[in-house]
PDB file of C-alpha atoms in Angstrom:
ATOM      1  CA  VAL A   1     166.052 201.647 -28.433  1.00 58.00           C
ATOM      2  CA  LEU A   2     169.572 200.435 -29.048  1.00 64.00           C
ATOM      3  CA  LEU A   3     171.109 197.854 -26.735  1.00 60.00           C
ATOM      4  CA  VAL A   4     174.818 197.290 -27.217  1.00 68.00           C
ATOM      5  CA  GLU A   5     176.694 194.464 -25.534  1.00 69.00           C
ATOM      6  CA  ARG A   6     180.230 193.341 -26.231  1.00 73.00           C
ATOM      7  CA  ASP A   7     179.540 189.637 -26.824  1.00 75.00           C
ATOM      8  CA  GLY A   8     175.835 188.963 -27.047  1.00 72.00           C
ATOM      9  CA  LEU A   9     172.480 189.940 -25.621  1.00 69.00           C
ATOM     10  CA  GLY A  10     172.065 189.023 -21.987  1.00 69.00           C
ATOM     11  CA  GLN A  11     175.741 188.114 -21.617  1.00 73.00           C
ATOM     12  CA  HIS A  12     176.777 191.064 -19.435  1.00 75.00           C
ATOM     13  CA  ALA A  13     174.923 193.759 -17.471  1.00 75.00           C
ATOM     14  CA  SER A  14     171.494 193.081 -18.985  1.00 72.00           C
ATOM     15  CA  GLY A  15     171.700 189.388 -18.153  1.00 72.00           C
ATOM     16  CA  VAL A  16     173.184 189.435 -14.675  1.00 74.00           C
ATOM     17  CA  ALA A  17     170.469 191.551 -13.113  1.00 74.00           C
ATOM     18  CA  ALA A  18     168.727 189.717 -10.308  1.00 77.00           C
ATOM     19  CA  GLY A  19     165.403 190.066 -12.107  1.00 88.00           C
ATOM     20  CA  MET A  20     163.596 191.340  -9.011  1.00 90.00           C
ATOM     21  CA  LEU A  21     160.358 193.162  -9.661  1.00 93.00           C
ATOM     22  CA  ALA A  22     160.028 194.511  -6.138  1.00 93.00           C
ATOM     23  CA  PRO A  23     158.827 198.112  -5.909  1.00 93.00           C
ATOM     24  CA  VAL A  24     157.577 197.772  -2.329  1.00 92.00           C
ATOM     25  CA  THR A  25     160.707 196.052  -1.028  1.00 91.00           C
ATOM     26  CA  GLU A  26     162.859 198.689  -2.721  1.00 89.00           C
ATOM     27  CA  THR A  27     161.320 201.300  -0.403  1.00 88.00           C
ATOM     28  CA  LEU A  28     161.938 199.477   2.889  1.00 87.00           C
ATOM     29  CA  HIS A  29     165.042 201.514   3.718  1.00 81.00           C
ATOM     30  CA  ALA A  30     163.736 204.813   2.311  1.00 76.00           C
ATOM     31  CA  GLU A  31     160.669 206.978   2.469  1.00 70.00           C
ATOM     32  CA  PRO A  32     158.216 205.364   0.037  1.00 62.00           C
ATOM     33  CA  GLU A  33     156.465 208.482  -1.180  1.00 68.00           C
ATOM     34  CA  ALA A  34     158.964 209.275  -3.927  1.00 81.00           C
ATOM     35  CA  MET A  35     159.302 205.864  -5.587  1.00 86.00           C
ATOM     36  CA  LEU A  36     156.494 203.600  -4.409  1.00 90.00           C
ATOM     37  CA  GLU A  37     153.629 204.701  -6.662  1.00 89.00           C
ATOM     38  CA  PRO A  38     155.780 204.970  -9.821  1.00 90.00           C
ATOM     39  CA  GLY A  39     157.284 201.566  -9.007  1.00 91.00           C
ATOM     40  CA  LEU A  40     153.882 199.936  -8.547  1.00 91.00           C
ATOM     41  CA  LEU A  41     152.610 201.489 -11.772  1.00 92.00           C
ATOM     42  CA  SER A  42     155.724 200.258 -13.591  1.00 92.00           C
ATOM     43  CA  LEU A  43     155.143 196.717 -12.321  1.00 92.00           C
ATOM     44  CA  GLU A  44     151.486 196.885 -13.375  1.00 92.00           C
ATOM     45  CA  LEU A  45     152.480 198.032 -16.887  1.00 92.00           C
ATOM     46  CA  PHE A  46     155.424 195.649 -17.123  1.00 92.00           C
ATOM     47  CA  VAL A  47     153.486 192.398 -16.783  1.00 93.00           C
ATOM     48  CA  PRO A  48     151.308 192.718 -19.935  1.00 93.00           C
ATOM     49  CA  PHE A  49     154.257 194.234 -21.842  1.00 91.00           C
ATOM     50  CA  MET A  50     156.479 191.290 -20.860  1.00 93.00           C
ATOM     51  CA  ARG A  51     153.740 188.775 -21.760  1.00 93.00           C
ATOM     52  CA  GLU A  52     153.289 190.389 -25.174  1.00 92.00           C
ATOM     53  CA  ALA A  53     157.047 190.180 -25.774  1.00 91.00           C
ATOM     54  CA  ALA A  54     156.983 186.515 -24.734  1.00 94.00           C
ATOM     55  CA  ASP A  55     154.083 185.810 -27.126  1.00 93.00           C
ATOM     56  CA  LEU A  56     155.778 187.617 -30.029  1.00 91.00           C
ATOM     57  CA  SER A  57     159.178 186.041 -29.442  1.00 93.00           C
ATOM     58  CA  GLY A  58     158.256 182.584 -28.237  1.00 95.00           C
ATOM     59  CA  ILE A  59     160.806 183.070 -25.419  1.00 95.00           C
ATOM     60  CA  ASP A  60     159.607 182.556 -21.851  1.00 96.00           C
ATOM     61  CA  PRO A  61     161.210 185.111 -19.487  1.00 94.00           C
ATOM     62  CA  ASP A  62     160.257 182.886 -16.540  1.00 95.00           C
ATOM     63  CA  TYR A  63     158.057 185.481 -14.814  1.00 95.00           C
ATOM     64  CA  GLN A  64     156.993 184.251 -11.390  1.00 95.00           C
ATOM     65  CA  GLN A  65     154.994 186.132  -8.796  1.00 94.00           C
ATOM     66  CA  THR A  66     156.937 184.579  -5.942  1.00 93.00           C
ATOM     67  CA  GLY A  67     156.743 187.412  -3.431  1.00 95.00           C
ATOM     68  CA  THR A  68     159.741 188.909  -1.660  1.00 95.00           C
ATOM     69  CA  LEU A  69     161.107 187.981   1.745  1.00 96.00           C
ATOM     70  CA  HIS A  70     163.414 190.612   3.260  1.00 96.00           C
ATOM     71  CA  ALA A  71     165.173 189.126   6.307  1.00 96.00           C
ATOM     72  CA  SER A  72     166.076 191.339   9.235  1.00 96.00           C
ATOM     73  CA  THR A  73     168.778 191.432  11.877  1.00 94.00           C
ATOM     74  CA  GLU A  74     168.291 192.898  15.349  1.00 95.00           C
ATOM     75  CA  LEU A  75     169.943 196.102  14.055  1.00 94.00           C
ATOM     76  CA  ASP A  76     167.154 196.939  11.616  1.00 94.00           C
ATOM     77  CA  ALA A  77     164.215 194.902  12.931  1.00 96.00           C
ATOM     78  CA  GLN A  78     162.439 197.818  14.597  1.00 95.00           C
ATOM     79  CA  LEU A  79     162.723 199.996  11.482  1.00 93.00           C
ATOM     80  CA  LEU A  80     161.611 197.205   9.143  1.00 95.00           C
ATOM     81  CA  ARG A  81     158.678 196.254  11.367  1.00 96.00           C
ATOM     82  CA  ARG A  82     157.454 199.880  11.245  1.00 94.00           C
ATOM     83  CA  ARG A  83     158.004 200.036   7.470  1.00 92.00           C
ATOM     84  CA  ALA A  84     156.079 196.773   6.963  1.00 94.00           C
ATOM     85  CA  GLU A  85     153.177 198.179   8.950  1.00 94.00           C
ATOM     86  CA  ALA A  86     153.279 201.446   6.969  1.00 91.00           C
ATOM     87  CA  LEU A  87     153.292 199.465   3.702  1.00 91.00           C
ATOM     88  CA  SER A  88     150.578 196.995   4.701  1.00 94.00           C
ATOM     89  CA  ASP A  89     148.129 198.546   2.214  1.00 92.00           C
ATOM     90  CA  TYR A  90     150.569 197.442  -0.494  1.00 91.00           C
ATOM     91  CA  GLY A  91     150.684 193.825   0.664  1.00 91.00           C
ATOM     92  CA  SER A  92     153.643 193.905   3.066  1.00 95.00           C
ATOM     93  CA  CYS A  93     153.576 192.337   6.500  1.00 97.00           C
ATOM     94  CA  TRP A  94     156.039 191.627   9.299  1.00 98.00           C
ATOM     95  CA  LEU A  95     156.838 187.968   9.964  1.00 98.00           C
ATOM     96  CA  SER A  96     158.155 186.677  13.256  1.00 97.00           C
ATOM     97  CA  PRO A  97     161.417 184.688  13.089  1.00 97.00           C
ATOM     98  CA  GLU A  98     159.388 181.458  13.239  1.00 97.00           C
ATOM     99  CA  GLU A  99     157.088 182.547  10.406  1.00 97.00           C
ATOM    100  CA  ALA A 100     160.030 183.661   8.264  1.00 97.00           C
ATOM    101  CA  LEU A 101     161.907 180.383   8.838  1.00 97.00           C
ATOM    102  CA  LYS A 102     158.771 178.411   7.967  1.00 97.00           C
ATOM    103  CA  ARG A 103     158.555 180.308   4.653  1.00 96.00           C
ATOM    104  CA  GLU A 104     162.317 180.012   3.986  1.00 96.00           C
ATOM    105  CA  PRO A 105     164.052 177.319   6.071  1.00 97.00           C
ATOM    106  CA  HIS A 106     167.544 178.244   4.802  1.00 97.00           C
ATOM    107  CA  LEU A 107     167.583 181.607   6.598  1.00 96.00           C
ATOM    108  CA  HIS A 108     169.937 181.994   9.545  1.00 95.00           C
ATOM    109  CA  PRO A 109     168.092 180.712  12.616  1.00 92.00           C
ATOM    110  CA  GLU A 110     168.905 183.861  14.601  1.00 93.00           C
ATOM    111  CA  ILE A 111     167.122 186.326  12.280  1.00 96.00           C
ATOM    112  CA  ALA A 112     164.948 188.902  14.025  1.00 97.00           C
ATOM    113  CA  GLY A 113     162.079 188.533  11.549  1.00 97.00           C
ATOM    114  CA  ALA A 114     161.331 189.471   7.968  1.00 97.00           C
ATOM    115  CA  VAL A 115     159.138 191.597   5.747  1.00 97.00           C
ATOM    116  CA  TRP A 116     156.983 189.582   3.353  1.00 97.00           C
ATOM    117  CA  THR A 117     155.494 191.209   0.255  1.00 96.00           C
ATOM    118  CA  ALA A 118     153.378 188.743  -1.709  1.00 94.00           C
ATOM    119  CA  ARG A 119     152.654 190.858  -4.810  1.00 92.00           C
ATOM    120  CA  GLU A 120     156.263 191.101  -5.962  1.00 95.00           C
ATOM    121  CA  ALA A 121     157.816 188.960  -8.666  1.00 95.00           C
ATOM    122  CA  ARG A 122     160.951 187.937 -10.531  1.00 95.00           C
ATOM    123  CA  VAL A 123     162.066 187.212 -14.089  1.00 94.00           C
ATOM    124  CA  ASP A 124     165.117 185.603 -15.637  1.00 92.00           C
ATOM    125  CA  GLY A 125     167.136 188.595 -16.864  1.00 88.00           C
ATOM    126  CA  THR A 126     168.847 186.845 -19.762  1.00 86.00           C
ATOM    127  CA  SER A 127     165.619 185.338 -21.080  1.00 90.00           C
ATOM    128  CA  LEU A 128     163.823 188.650 -20.699  1.00 91.00           C
ATOM    129  CA  VAL A 129     166.464 190.512 -22.733  1.00 87.00           C
ATOM    130  CA  ARG A 130     166.299 187.864 -25.447  1.00 88.00           C
ATOM    131  CA  ALA A 131     162.474 187.947 -25.470  1.00 91.00           C
ATOM    132  CA  PHE A 132     162.443 191.749 -25.810  1.00 87.00           C
ATOM    133  CA  SER A 133     165.043 191.636 -28.588  1.00 85.00           C
ATOM    134  CA  ALA A 134     163.221 188.940 -30.567  1.00 89.00           C
ATOM    135  CA  ALA A 135     159.849 190.671 -30.025  1.00 88.00           C
ATOM    136  CA  ALA A 136     161.296 193.971 -31.267  1.00 82.00           C
ATOM    137  CA  ASP A 137     162.595 192.235 -34.394  1.00 82.00           C
ATOM    138  CA  ALA A 138     159.206 190.575 -34.980  1.00 83.00           C
ATOM    139  CA  ALA A 139     157.305 193.826 -34.412  1.00 77.00           C
ATOM    140  CA  LYS A 140     159.649 195.744 -36.711  1.00 72.00           C
ATOM    141  CA  GLU A 141     159.034 193.253 -39.501  1.00 70.00           C
ATOM    142  CA  ALA A 142     155.278 193.258 -38.920  1.00 68.00           C
ATOM    143  CA  ALA A 143     154.880 197.037 -38.746  1.00 65.00           C
ATOM    144  CA  PRO A 144     157.727 199.454 -39.416  1.00 64.00           C
ATOM    145  CA  ALA A 145     157.888 202.405 -37.024  1.00 64.00           C
ATOM    146  CA  PRO A 146     155.638 205.360 -37.831  1.00 65.00           C
ATOM    147  CA  VAL A 147     157.175 208.711 -38.725  1.00 66.00           C
ATOM    148  CA  VAL A 148     156.367 212.096 -37.225  1.00 69.00           C
ATOM    149  CA  VAL A 149     155.102 214.438 -39.927  1.00 71.00           C
ATOM    150  CA  LYS A 150     154.777 218.191 -39.316  1.00 73.00           C
ATOM    151  CA  LYS A 151     152.234 220.048 -41.366  1.00 76.00           C
ATOM    152  CA  GLY A 152     151.149 223.638 -40.787  1.00 75.00           C
ATOM    153  CA  GLY A 153     152.009 223.790 -37.080  1.00 71.00           C
ATOM    154  CA  SER A 154     150.573 220.338 -36.311  1.00 72.00           C
ATOM    155  CA  SER A 155     152.407 217.078 -35.813  1.00 66.00           C
ATOM    156  CA  PHE A 156     150.975 213.660 -36.462  1.00 68.00           C
ATOM    157  CA  LEU A 157     152.146 210.071 -36.882  1.00 64.00           C
ATOM    158  CA  GLN A 158     152.103 208.560 -40.334  1.00 67.00           C
ATOM    159  CA  SER A 159     152.648 204.894 -41.082  1.00 65.00           C
ATOM    160  CA  PRO A 160     155.569 204.351 -43.403  1.00 65.00           C
ATOM    161  CA  SER A 161     154.742 203.099 -46.869  1.00 62.00           C
ATOM    162  CA  ARG A 162     155.905 199.641 -47.770  1.00 51.00           C
TER     163      ARG A 162
END
């Protein structure tokens, strides 16, 4: 993988991402069948991968399983309430305006409610990019990438000689 940035890692697009790890919330305004399962699997695989990168690099990407609160207006409340119910097996639930304001007091007091998904998380994008970069450097030094060798119609991986 090659990551190119004009000034430095995490200084532009890779660092300004919101860092949301929210596969359930991402499906609230769409039919979940296409992206929900791959998104959940990606989140499941991401966490140990991110922790390994943090261990190798010594850089904490500030992973926090904070949950996601998706506030609703009257315009989309009915749709989001139905979506929350449909996604309840994945940890989503509909919160009344009072429940949502109790969870996040800085919301507008006239919200119509919110969808809460407890299993979702966030990371600091800049720290994550730096952790992945440093972990890749450390892994490269510890074990150079294997090479694909083709022999008589078969392919196999061979560790490079040092």
